[in-house]
Amino acid sequence: MLIGVSRFKNGDQNVRGNQISNLKYAGDDAQAINEFLRSEEGGGFAEDHIFLLKDEKATKAEVEGALAKLRKTKPNDFFVVFIATHGVLAPQYDTRLGRTIEVPYFVLYDSDLSNM
């Protein structure tokens, strides 16, 4: 699974006090990894064995769908997960610890930072 988000749905806009800056090369990096994996030196993987999710295709629903397919791997299978995007630490109350902790998230195309 290759994820590269250079353009975000609300990129470079102030939405309820939050802003996600668009990136320059994240989508290109995922594309380059895709091309390498499909090449002979990268393993010659078939296109239908690689989930390339770039920009508007890198939504929460698409990523969850790709992860569901990865769950079907067998013991001798292997997979690569490549993610090029922003990350964010979001405060979340942990009932087990009884305090607020920071939880890491990857920012996807359709992420809404005000809901974290």
MMTF fields as JSON, N, C-alpha, C and O atoms, coordinates in Angstrom:
{
  "mmtfVersion": "1.0.0",
  "mmtfProducer": "UNKNOWN",
  "numBonds": 463,
  "numAtoms": 464,
  "numGroups": 116,
  "numChains": 1,
  "numModels": 1,
  "chainsPerModel": [1],
  "groupsPerChain": [116],
  "chainIdList": ["A"],
  "bondAtomList": [4, 2, 8, 6, 12, 10, 16, 14, 20, 18, 24, 22, 28, 26, 32, 30, 36, 34, 40, 38, 44, 42, 48, 46, 52, 50, 56, 54, 60, 58, 64, 62, 68, 66, 72, 70, 76, 74, 80, 78, 84, 82, 88, 86, 92, 90, 96, 94, 100, 98, 104, 102, 108, 106, 112, 110, 116, 114, 120, 118, 124, 122, 128, 126, 132, 130, 136, 134, 140, 138, 144, 142, 148, 146, 152, 150, 156, 154, 160, 158, 164, 162, 168, 166, 172, 170, 176, 174, 180, 178, 184, 182, 188, 186, 192, 190, 196, 194, 200, 198, 204, 202, 208, 206, 212, 210, 216, 214, 220, 218, 224, 222, 228, 226, 232, 230, 236, 234, 240, 238, 244, 242, 248, 246, 252, 250, 256, 254, 260, 258, 264, 262, 268, 266, 272, 270, 276, 274, 280, 278, 284, 282, 288, 286, 292, 290, 296, 294, 300, 298, 304, 302, 308, 306, 312, 310, 316, 314, 320, 318, 324, 322, 328, 326, 332, 330, 336, 334, 340, 338, 344, 342, 348, 346, 352, 350, 356, 354, 360, 358, 364, 362, 368, 366, 372, 370, 376, 374, 380, 378, 384, 382, 388, 386, 392, 390, 396, 394, 400, 398, 404, 402, 408, 406, 412, 410, 416, 414, 420, 418, 424, 422, 428, 426, 432, 430, 436, 434, 440, 438, 444, 442, 448, 446, 452, 450, 456, 454, 460, 458],
  "bondOrderList": [1, 1, 1, 1, 1, 1, 1, 1, 1, 1, 1, 1, 1, 1, 1, 1, 1, 1, 1, 1, 1, 1, 1, 1, 1, 1, 1, 1, 1, 1, 1, 1, 1, 1, 1, 1, 1, 1, 1, 1, 1, 1, 1, 1, 1, 1, 1, 1, 1, 1, 1, 1, 1, 1, 1, 1, 1, 1, 1, 1, 1, 1, 1, 1, 1, 1, 1, 1, 1, 1, 1, 1, 1, 1, 1, 1, 1, 1, 1, 1, 1, 1, 1, 1, 1, 1, 1, 1, 1, 1, 1, 1, 1, 1, 1, 1, 1, 1, 1, 1, 1, 1, 1, 1, 1, 1, 1, 1, 1, 1, 1, 1, 1, 1, 1],
  "groupList": [{"groupName": "MET", "atomNameList": ["N", "CA", "C", "O"], "elementList": ["N", "C", "C", "O"], "formalChargeList": [0, 0, 0, 0], "bondAtomList": [1, 0, 2, 1, 3, 2], "bondOrderList": [1, 1, 2], "singleLetterCode": "M", "chemCompType": "L-PEPTIDE LINKING"}, {"groupName": "LEU", "atomNameList": ["N", "CA", "C", "O"], "elementList": ["N", "C", "C", "O"], "formalChargeList": [0, 0, 0, 0], "bondAtomList": [1, 0, 2, 1, 3, 2], "bondOrderList": [1, 1, 2], "singleLetterCode": "L", "chemCompType": "L-PEPTIDE LINKING"}, {"groupName": "ILE", "atomNameList": ["N", "CA", "C", "O"], "elementList": ["N", "C", "C", "O"], "formalChargeList": [0, 0, 0, 0], "bondAtomList": [1, 0, 2, 1, 3, 2], "bondOrderList": [1, 1, 2], "singleLetterCode": "I", "chemCompType": "L-PEPTIDE LINKING"}, {"groupName": "GLY", "atomNameList": ["N", "CA", "C", "O"], "elementList": ["N", "C", "C", "O"], "formalChargeList": [0, 0, 0, 0], "bondAtomList": [1, 0, 2, 1, 3, 2], "bondOrderList": [1, 1, 2], "singleLetterCode": "G", "chemCompType": "PEPTIDE LINKING"}, {"groupName": "VAL", "atomNameList": ["N", "CA", "C", "O"], "elementList": ["N", "C", "C", "O"], "formalChargeList": [0, 0, 0, 0], "bondAtomList": [1, 0, 2, 1, 3, 2], "bondOrderList": [1, 1, 2], "singleLetterCode": "V", "chemCompType": "L-PEPTIDE LINKING"}, {"groupName": "SER", "atomNameList": ["N", "CA", "C", "O"], "elementList": ["N", "C", "C", "O"], "formalChargeList": [0, 0, 0, 0], "bondAtomList": [1, 0, 2, 1, 3, 2], "bondOrderList": [1, 1, 2], "singleLetterCode": "S", "chemCompType": "L-PEPTIDE LINKING"}, {"groupName": "ARG", "atomNameList": ["N", "CA", "C", "O"], "elementList": ["N", "C", "C", "O"], "formalChargeList": [0, 0, 0, 0], "bondAtomList": [1, 0, 2, 1, 3, 2], "bondOrderList": [1, 1, 2], "singleLetterCode": "R", "chemCompType": "L-PEPTIDE LINKING"}, {"groupName": "PHE", "atomNameList": ["N", "CA", "C", "O"], "elementList": ["N", "C", "C", "O"], "formalChargeList": [0, 0, 0, 0], "bondAtomList": [1, 0, 2, 1, 3, 2], "bondOrderList": [1, 1, 2], "singleLetterCode": "F", "chemCompType": "L-PEPTIDE LINKING"}, {"groupName": "LYS", "atomNameList": ["N", "CA", "C", "O"], "elementList": ["N", "C", "C", "O"], "formalChargeList": [0, 0, 0, 0], "bondAtomList": [1, 0, 2, 1, 3, 2], "bondOrderList": [1, 1, 2], "singleLetterCode": "K", "chemCompType": "L-PEPTIDE LINKING"}, {"groupName": "ASN", "atomNameList": ["N", "CA", "C", "O"], "elementList": ["N", "C", "C", "O"], "formalChargeList": [0, 0, 0, 0], "bondAtomList": [1, 0, 2, 1, 3, 2], "bondOrderList": [1, 1, 2], "singleLetterCode": "N", "chemCompType": "L-PEPTIDE LINKING"}, {"groupName": "ASP", "atomNameList": ["N", "CA", "C", "O"], "elementList": ["N", "C", "C", "O"], "formalChargeList": [0, 0, 0, 0], "bondAtomList": [1, 0, 2, 1, 3, 2], "bondOrderList": [1, 1, 2], "singleLetterCode": "D", "chemCompType": "L-PEPTIDE LINKING"}, {"groupName": "GLN", "atomNameList": ["N", "CA", "C", "O"], "elementList": ["N", "C", "C", "O"], "formalChargeList": [0, 0, 0, 0], "bondAtomList": [1, 0, 2, 1, 3, 2], "bondOrderList": [1, 1, 2], "singleLetterCode": "Q", "chemCompType": "L-PEPTIDE LINKING"}, {"groupName": "TYR", "atomNameList": ["N", "CA", "C", "O"], "elementList": ["N", "C", "C", "O"], "formalChargeList": [0, 0, 0, 0], "bondAtomList": [1, 0, 2, 1, 3, 2], "bondOrderList": [1, 1, 2], "singleLetterCode": "Y", "chemCompType": "L-PEPTIDE LINKING"}, {"groupName": "ALA", "atomNameList": ["N", "CA", "C", "O"], "elementList": ["N", "C", "C", "O"], "formalChargeList": [0, 0, 0, 0], "bondAtomList": [1, 0, 2, 1, 3, 2], "bondOrderList": [1, 1, 2], "singleLetterCode": "A", "chemCompType": "L-PEPTIDE LINKING"}, {"groupName": "GLU", "atomNameList": ["N", "CA", "C", "O"], "elementList": ["N", "C", "C", "O"], "formalChargeList": [0, 0, 0, 0], "bondAtomList": [1, 0, 2, 1, 3, 2], "bondOrderList": [1, 1, 2], "singleLetterCode": "E", "chemCompType": "L-PEPTIDE LINKING"}, {"groupName": "HIS", "atomNameList": ["N", "CA", "C", "O"], "elementList": ["N", "C", "C", "O"], "formalChargeList": [0, 0, 0, 0], "bondAtomList": [1, 0, 2, 1, 3, 2], "bondOrderList": [1, 1, 2], "singleLetterCode": "H", "chemCompType": "L-PEPTIDE LINKING"}, {"groupName": "THR", "atomNameList": ["N", "CA", "C", "O"], "elementList": ["N", "C", "C", "O"], "formalChargeList": [0, 0, 0, 0], "bondAtomList": [1, 0, 2, 1, 3, 2], "bondOrderList": [1, 1, 2], "singleLetterCode": "T", "chemCompType": "L-PEPTIDE LINKING"}, {"groupName": "PRO", "atomNameList": ["N", "CA", "C", "O"], "elementList": ["N", "C", "C", "O"], "formalChargeList": [0, 0, 0, 0], "bondAtomList": [1, 0, 2, 1, 3, 2], "bondOrderList": [1, 1, 2], "singleLetterCode": "P", "chemCompType": "L-PEPTIDE LINKING"}],
  "groupTypeList": [0, 1, 2, 3, 4, 5, 6, 7, 8, 9, 3, 10, 11, 9, 4, 6, 3, 9, 11, 2, 5, 9, 1, 8, 12, 13, 3, 10, 10, 13, 11, 13, 2, 9, 14, 7, 1, 6, 5, 14, 14, 3, 3, 3, 7, 13, 14, 10, 15, 2, 7, 1, 1, 8, 10, 14, 8, 13, 16, 8, 13, 14, 4, 14, 3, 13, 1, 13, 8, 1, 6, 8, 16, 8, 17, 9, 10, 7, 7, 4, 4, 7, 2, 13, 16, 15, 3, 4, 1, 13, 17, 11, 12, 10, 16, 6, 1, 3, 6, 16, 2, 14, 4, 17, 12, 7, 4, 1, 12, 10, 5, 10, 1, 5, 9, 0],
  "groupIdList": [1, 2, 3, 4, 5, 6, 7, 8, 9, 10, 11, 12, 13, 14, 15, 16, 17, 18, 19, 20, 21, 22, 23, 24, 25, 26, 27, 28, 29, 30, 31, 32, 33, 34, 35, 36, 37, 38, 39, 40, 41, 42, 43, 44, 45, 46, 47, 48, 49, 50, 51, 52, 53, 54, 55, 56, 57, 58, 59, 60, 61, 62, 63, 64, 65, 66, 67, 68, 69, 70, 71, 72, 73, 74, 75, 76, 77, 78, 79, 80, 81, 82, 83, 84, 85, 86, 87, 88, 89, 90, 91, 92, 93, 94, 95, 96, 97, 98, 99, 100, 101, 102, 103, 104, 105, 106, 107, 108, 109, 110, 111, 112, 113, 114, 115, 116],
  "secStructList": [7, 3, 3, 3, 7, 1, 1, 7, 6, 6, 5, 6, 1, 3, 3, 6, 6, 3, 3, 5, 7, 7, 7, 1, 1, 2, 2, 2, 2, 2, 2, 2, 2, 2, 2, 2, 2, 2, 1, 6, 6, 6, 6, 7, 7, 7, 4, 4, 4, 7, 7, 3, 3, 3, 4, 4, 4, 7, 7, 2, 2, 2, 2, 2, 2, 2, 2, 2, 2, 2, 6, 6, 7, 7, 6, 6, 7, 7, 7, 7, 7, 3, 3, 3, 1, 7, 3, 3, 3, 3, 3, 3, 3, 3, 6, 6, 6, 6, 3, 3, 3, 3, 3, 3, 3, 3, 7, 7, 6, 6, 7, 7, 4, 4, 4, 7],
  "xCoordList": [0.855, 0.0, 0.9, 1.769, 0.676, 1.468, 0.535, -0.42, 0.811, -0.014, 0.862, 1.917, 0.423, 1.134, 0.145, -0.593, 0.12, -0.84, -0.084, 0.54, -0.154, 0.422, -0.659, -0.429, -1.846, -2.974, -4.062, -4.483, -4.501, -5.547, -6.856, -6.852, -7.963, -9.288, -9.396, -9.893, -8.938, -8.98, -7.568, -7.311, -6.663, -5.267, -5.075, -5.711, -4.186, -3.83, -5.008, -4.995, -6.022, -7.184, -7.334, -7.027, -7.804, -8.097, -9.528, -10.475, -9.68, -10.998, -11.188, -10.56, -12.052, -12.352, -11.071, -10.94, -10.142, -8.918, -7.819, -6.779, -8.023, -7.022, -6.622, -7.436, -5.366, -4.9, -3.973, -3.097, -4.184, -3.312, -2.604, -3.255, -1.307, -0.556, -0.381, -0.026, -0.637, -0.344, 1.153, 1.943, 1.544, 2.945, 3.391, 2.553, 4.677, 5.182, 5.414, 5.078, 5.968, 6.499, 5.903, 6.299, 4.983, 4.482, 3.848, 4.135, 3.005, 2.379, 3.403, 3.327, 4.363, 5.432, 6.275, 6.702, 6.522, 7.307, 6.583, 7.201, 5.273, 4.5, 4.502, 4.6, 4.394, 4.421, 5.774, 5.829, 6.861, 8.205, 8.379, 8.97, 7.875, 7.95, 7.131, 7.555, 5.969, 5.13, 5.894, 5.907, 6.521, 7.27, 8.446, 8.743, 9.108, 10.207, 9.703, 10.294, 8.631, 8.11, 7.644, 7.684, 7.209, 6.77, 7.941, 7.793, 9.111, 10.282, 10.891, 10.586, 11.747, 12.401, 13.23, 13.163, 14.021, 14.872, 14.074, 14.573, 12.843, 11.997, 11.088, 10.299, 11.183, 10.389, 9.413, 8.873, 9.175, 8.265, 6.843, 6.18, 6.372, 5.017, 3.976, 4.138, 2.923, 1.827, 1.056, 0.97, 0.506, -0.234, -1.378, -1.666, -2.035, -3.177, -2.754, -3.61, -1.443, -0.946, -0.452, 0.021, -0.566, -0.1, -1.285, -1.987, -1.5, -2.558, -1.904, -1.308, -2.017, -1.449, -2.561, -3.494, -2.454, -3.468, -2.809, -2.061, -3.104, -2.51, -3.595, -4.679, -3.278, -4.139, -5.598, -5.899, -6.521, -7.957, -8.332, -9.433, -7.467, -7.718, -7.31, -7.689, -6.549, -6.051, -7.02, -6.661, -8.246, -9.265, -9.281, -8.695, -9.942, -10.068, -10.708, -10.24, -11.765, -12.463, -11.556, -11.551, -10.793, -9.898, -8.775, -8.423, -8.218, -7.139, -7.681, -7.034, -8.866, -9.455, -9.726, -9.549, -10.157, -10.384, -9.098, -9.079, -8.025, -6.726, -6.218, -5.676, -6.388, -5.964, -6.758, -6.201, -8.035, -8.854, -8.311, -8.311, -7.85, -7.262, -5.937, -5.621, -5.159, -3.892, -4.116, -3.259, -5.243, -5.533, -5.698, -5.674, -5.863, -6.047, -4.727, -4.718, -3.609, -2.315, -2.135, -2.726, -1.315, -1.019, 0.324, 1.068, 0.651, 1.877, 3.169, 4.056, 3.316, 4.55, 4.498, 5.455, 3.396, 3.279, 4.037, 4.288, 4.39, 4.954, 4.323, 3.799, 4.376, 3.814, 4.618, 5.348, 4.453, 5.129, 4.052, 3.051, 4.259, 3.392, 4.276, 5.216, 3.964, 4.701, 3.711, 2.664, 4.037, 3.141, 3.933, 4.893, 3.513, 4.118, 2.991, 2.221, 2.904, 1.873, 2.25, 3.323, 1.364, 1.561, 1.163, 0.401, 1.689, 1.253, 0.816, 1.237, -0.019, -0.488, -0.634, -1.013, -0.337, -0.592, -1.87, -1.933, -2.871, -4.168, -4.405, -4.195, -4.838, -5.126, -6.364, -7.367, -6.265, -7.377, -7.361, -6.305, -8.538, -8.609, -8.534, -9.32, -7.598, -7.415, -8.044, -7.535, -9.155, -9.868, -9.059, -9.173, -8.243, -7.424, -6.384, -6.145, -5.762, -4.746, -5.341, -4.7, -6.569, -7.211, -6.639, -6.681, -6.099, -5.533, -5.543, -5.761, -5.306, -5.238, -3.835, -2.826, -3.805, -2.537, -2.57, -3.636, -1.417, -1.353, -1.294, -0.438, -2.219, -2.327, -1.882, -2.379, -0.948, -0.487, -1.469, -2.031, -1.665, -2.513, -1.782, -1.001, -2.041, -1.611, -2.736, -3.907, -2.399, -3.4, -3.649, -2.725, -4.899, -5.288, -5.957, -6.181, -6.269, -6.853, -8.071, -8.209, -8.952, -10.215, -10.213, -11.279, -9.048, -8.986, -9.516, -9.279, -10.236, -10.752, -10.097, -10.485, -9.117, -8.369, -9.233, -8.871, -10.351, -11.198, -11.929, -12.505, -11.924, -12.591, -11.623, -12.002, -10.388, -9.409, -9.283, -8.505],
  "yCoordList": [-1.165, 0.0, 1.227, 1.379, 2.094, 3.305, 4.504, 4.624, 5.383, 6.573, 7.801, 7.907, 8.724, 9.989, 11.12, 11.159, 12.039, 13.143, 14.463, 14.916, 15.067, 16.394, 17.468, 18.564, 17.138, 18.082, 17.523, 16.375, 18.355, 17.975, 18.659, 19.733, 18.037, 18.586, 20.051, 20.891, 20.341, 21.71, 22.272, 23.087, 21.837, 22.256, 23.755, 24.403, 24.284, 25.705, 26.628, 27.8, 26.103, 26.902, 26.834, 25.818, 27.92, 27.937, 27.452, 28.113, 26.289, 25.703, 25.583, 24.749, 26.416, 26.428, 26.495, 25.799, 27.331, 27.55, 26.534, 26.586, 25.622, 24.602, 24.725, 25.09, 24.42, 24.488, 23.321, 22.982, 22.714, 21.666, 22.266, 22.652, 22.347, 22.869, 21.778, 20.644, 22.135, 21.202, 20.938, 21.773, 19.785, 19.394, 19.39, 19.388, 19.389, 19.436, 18.052, 17.838, 17.117, 15.895, 14.585, 13.524, 14.613, 13.369, 12.449, 11.252, 12.977, 12.168, 11.633, 10.479, 12.48, 12.044, 10.945, 10.022, 11.031, 9.996, 8.655, 7.624, 8.66, 7.414, 6.847, 5.634, 7.717, 7.277, 6.646, 5.625, 7.245, 6.711, 5.333, 4.44, 5.153, 3.844, 2.827, 1.684, 3.236, 2.367, 1.902, 0.713, 2.833, 2.486, 1.564, 0.65, 1.798, 0.92, -0.494, -1.456, -0.642, -1.965, -2.724, -3.954, -2.009, -2.646, -2.991, -3.792, -2.388, -2.668, -4.028, -4.589, -4.545, -5.826, -5.772, -6.686, -4.695, -4.599, -4.402, -4.677, -3.929, -3.734, -4.906, -4.858, -5.952, -7.148, -7.475, -8.58, -6.532, -6.794, -7.091, -7.939, -6.403, -6.644, -6.193, -5.166, -6.962, -6.623, -5.431, -5.232, -4.653, -3.446, -3.765, -2.984, -4.912, -5.252, -5.751, -6.056, -5.838, -6.195, -4.977, -5.103, -3.812, -2.58, -1.634, -1.358, -1.147, -0.167, 1.203, 1.553, 1.978, 3.319, 4.323, 4.451, 5.031, 6.014, 7.385, 7.68, 8.212, 9.546, 10.606, 10.448, 11.694, 12.874, 12.49, 11.864, 12.843, 12.637, 11.162, 10.86, 10.246, 8.809, 8.344, 7.253, 9.156, 8.785, 9.263, 10.058, 8.768, 9.109, 8.059, 6.985, 8.377, 7.422, 6.124, 5.038, 6.227, 5.027, 4.175, 2.95, 4.806, 4.056, 3.378, 2.232, 4.077, 3.494, 2.321, 1.277, 2.484, 1.38, 0.178, -0.964, 0.431, -0.661, -1.391, -2.62, -0.643, -1.263, -2.059, -3.152, -1.519, -2.241, -3.538, -4.551, -3.52, -4.742, -5.808, -6.992, -5.404, -6.362, -6.905, -8.077, -6.055, -6.523, -7.549, -8.4, -7.474, -8.435, -9.857, -10.815, -9.998, -11.318, -11.972, -13.022, -11.367, -11.955, -13.284, -13.534, -14.106, -15.42, -15.363, -14.397, -16.374, -16.328, -16.054, -15.393, -16.52, -16.3, -15.091, -14.827, -14.362, -13.147, -12.021, -12.065, -11.029, -9.825, -8.632, -8.738, -7.492, -6.286, -5.076, -5.098, -4.029, -2.761, -1.724, -1.657, -0.921, 0.224, 1.459, 1.602, 2.345, 3.596, 4.731, 4.756, 5.674, 6.798, 8.089, 8.283, 8.981, 10.304, 11.327, 11.538, 11.947, 12.943, 13.64, 13.404, 14.495, 15.106, 14.111, 13.174, 14.336, 13.631, 14.674, 15.829, 14.261, 15.185, 14.424, 13.252, 15.087, 14.533, 15.18, 16.398, 14.369, 14.875, 14.47, 13.311, 15.406, 15.056, 14.163, 14.397, 13.139, 12.214, 11.736, 11.409, 11.697, 11.232, 9.712, 9.033, 9.185, 7.747, 7.349, 7.695, 6.62, 6.242, 5.272, 5.273, 4.443, 3.492, 4.216, 3.85, 5.259, 6.022, 7.146, 7.649, 7.527, 8.606, 9.974, 10.876, 10.136, 11.432, 11.571, 10.604, 12.772, 13.051, 12.72, 13.084, 12.032, 11.688, 12.217, 12.565, 12.277, 12.67, 11.403, 10.539, 11.32, 10.154, 10.565, 11.558, 9.813, 10.168, 9.718, 8.625, 10.577, 10.277, 10.688, 11.639, 9.966, 10.394, 11.235, 10.878, 12.344, 13.213, 12.735, 12.668, 12.406, 11.937, 13.063, 14.151, 12.799, 13.817, 14.475, 15.698, 13.667, 14.186, 14.381, 14.497, 14.42, 14.613, 15.991, 16.991, 16.009, 17.247, 17.395, 16.721, 18.268, 18.406, 18.88, 18.671, 19.506, 19.972, 18.824, 19.02, 17.63, 16.466, 15.566, 14.466, 16.002, 15.152, 15.552, 14.951],
  "zCoordList": [0.0, 0.0, 0.0, 0.858, -0.974, -1.115, -1.012, -1.78, -0.069, 0.146, -0.013, 0.612, -0.846, -1.022, -1.189, -2.173, -0.243, -0.304, -0.403, 0.557, -1.582, -1.789, -1.716, -1.203, -2.239, -2.225, -1.313, -1.451, -0.385, 0.561, 0.185, -0.416, 0.539, 0.225, 0.657, -0.093, 1.843, 2.369, 2.523, 3.409, 1.662, 1.769, 1.615, 0.783, 2.434, 2.43, 2.74, 2.364, 3.422, 3.825, 5.339, 5.964, 5.911, 7.338, 7.522, 7.096, 8.159, 8.395, 9.9, 10.551, 10.44, 11.886, 12.725, 13.731, 12.3, 13.064, 12.824, 13.482, 11.908, 11.58, 10.119, 9.271, 9.832, 8.452, 8.154, 8.95, 6.991, 6.474, 5.268, 4.297, 5.318, 4.185, 3.13, 3.45, 1.868, 0.791, 0.761, 1.202, 0.244, 0.157, -1.306, -2.208, -1.54, -2.91, -3.508, -4.673, -2.767, -3.378, -2.876, -3.358, -1.944, -1.355, -2.395, -2.409, -3.251, -4.302, -5.288, -5.71, -5.656, -6.571, -5.943, -6.637, -4.639, -3.953, -3.986, -4.253, -3.714, -3.77, -5.182, -5.365, -6.178, -7.578, -7.91, -8.596, -7.43, -7.685, -7.042, -7.65, -5.828, -5.172, -5.97, -6.141, -6.453, -7.279, -8.52, -8.838, -9.208, -10.414, -10.096, -10.865, -8.975, -8.577, -8.308, -8.798, -7.546, -7.214, -8.453, -8.479, -9.465, -10.705, -11.615, -12.539, -11.361, -12.186, -11.819, -10.766, -12.694, -12.434, -11.157, -10.336, -10.982, -9.792, -8.501, -7.41, -8.63, -7.452, -7.163, -6.22, -7.951, -7.709, -8.816, -8.857, -9.717, -10.832, -10.411, -11.007, -9.393, -8.889, -9.907, -10.566, -10.024, -10.931, -10.376, -9.164, -11.282, -10.884, -9.929, -9.022, -10.128, -9.266, -7.883, -7.053, -7.621, -6.296, -5.517, -4.388, -6.123, -5.477, -5.337, -6.31, -4.138, -3.896, -3.811, -2.792, -4.886, -4.944, -4.685, -5.478, -3.572, -3.183, -3.101, -2.169, -4.097, -4.169, -4.105, -4.666, -3.407, -3.337, -3.106, -2.09, -4.015, -3.768, -3.636, -3.176, -4.018, -3.837, -2.434, -2.01, -1.724, -0.389, 0.689, 1.557, 0.618, 1.608, 2.717, 2.581, 3.785, 4.895, 4.403, 4.742, 3.614, 3.122, 2.233, 2.355, 1.342, 0.454, 1.236, 0.955, 2.208, 3.025, 3.838, 3.926, 4.434, 5.19, 4.29, 4.713, 3.04, 2.083, 1.744, 1.678, 1.529, 1.223, 2.426, 2.262, 3.622, 4.83, 4.991, 5.414, 4.662, 4.744, 3.795, 4.134, 2.614, 1.673, 2.204, 2.001, 2.887, 3.46, 4.568, 4.807, 5.234, 6.302, 5.768, 6.541, 4.464, 3.851, 3.478, 2.836, 3.872, 3.548, 4.274, 5.325, 3.685, 4.253, 4.982, 4.809, 5.793, 6.598, 5.821, 6.362, 4.602, 3.859, 2.927, 2.199, 2.947, 2.146, 2.832, 4.036, 2.06, 2.648, 1.966, 0.857, 2.64, 2.052, 2.488, 3.479, 1.711, 1.966, 2.235, 1.522, 3.256, 3.512, 3.457, 4.238, 2.529, 2.349, 2.529, 1.881, 3.407, 3.666, 3.605, 4.351, 2.696, 2.59, 2.72, 1.783, 3.867, 4.157, 5.454, 6.011, 5.928, 7.239, 8.328, 8.091, 9.502, 10.694, 11.705, 11.647, 12.619, 13.65, 14.965, 14.977, 16.043, 17.371, 17.902, 18.074, 18.157, 18.611, 20.059, 20.417, 20.895, 22.282, 22.363, 21.689, 23.202, 23.38, 24.824, 25.365, 25.446, 26.828, 26.861, 26.201, 27.622, 27.789, 29.116, 30.182, 29.046, 30.277, 31.125, 32.351, 30.48, 31.217, 32.071, 33.221, 31.485, 32.204, 33.054, 33.977, 32.729, 33.469, 33.154, 33.991, 31.938, 31.555, 30.036, 29.306, 29.591, 28.166, 27.646, 28.251, 26.527, 25.883, 24.446, 23.938, 23.798, 22.403, 21.543, 21.735, 20.599, 19.732, 18.324, 17.792, 17.711, 16.361, 15.288, 15.358, 14.298, 13.142, 11.876, 11.879, 10.792, 9.474, 8.896, 9.031, 8.255, 7.656, 6.223, 5.413, 5.925, 4.595, 3.814, 4.346, 2.571, 1.702, 2.342, 2.308, 2.925, 3.451, 4.968, 5.572, 5.585, 7.029, 7.426, 6.748, 8.541, 9.116, 10.49, 11.445, 10.582, 11.835, 12.988, 14.146, 12.711, 13.807, 14.485, 15.556, 13.896, 14.493, 15.249, 15.651, 15.452, 16.136, 17.575, 18.317]
}
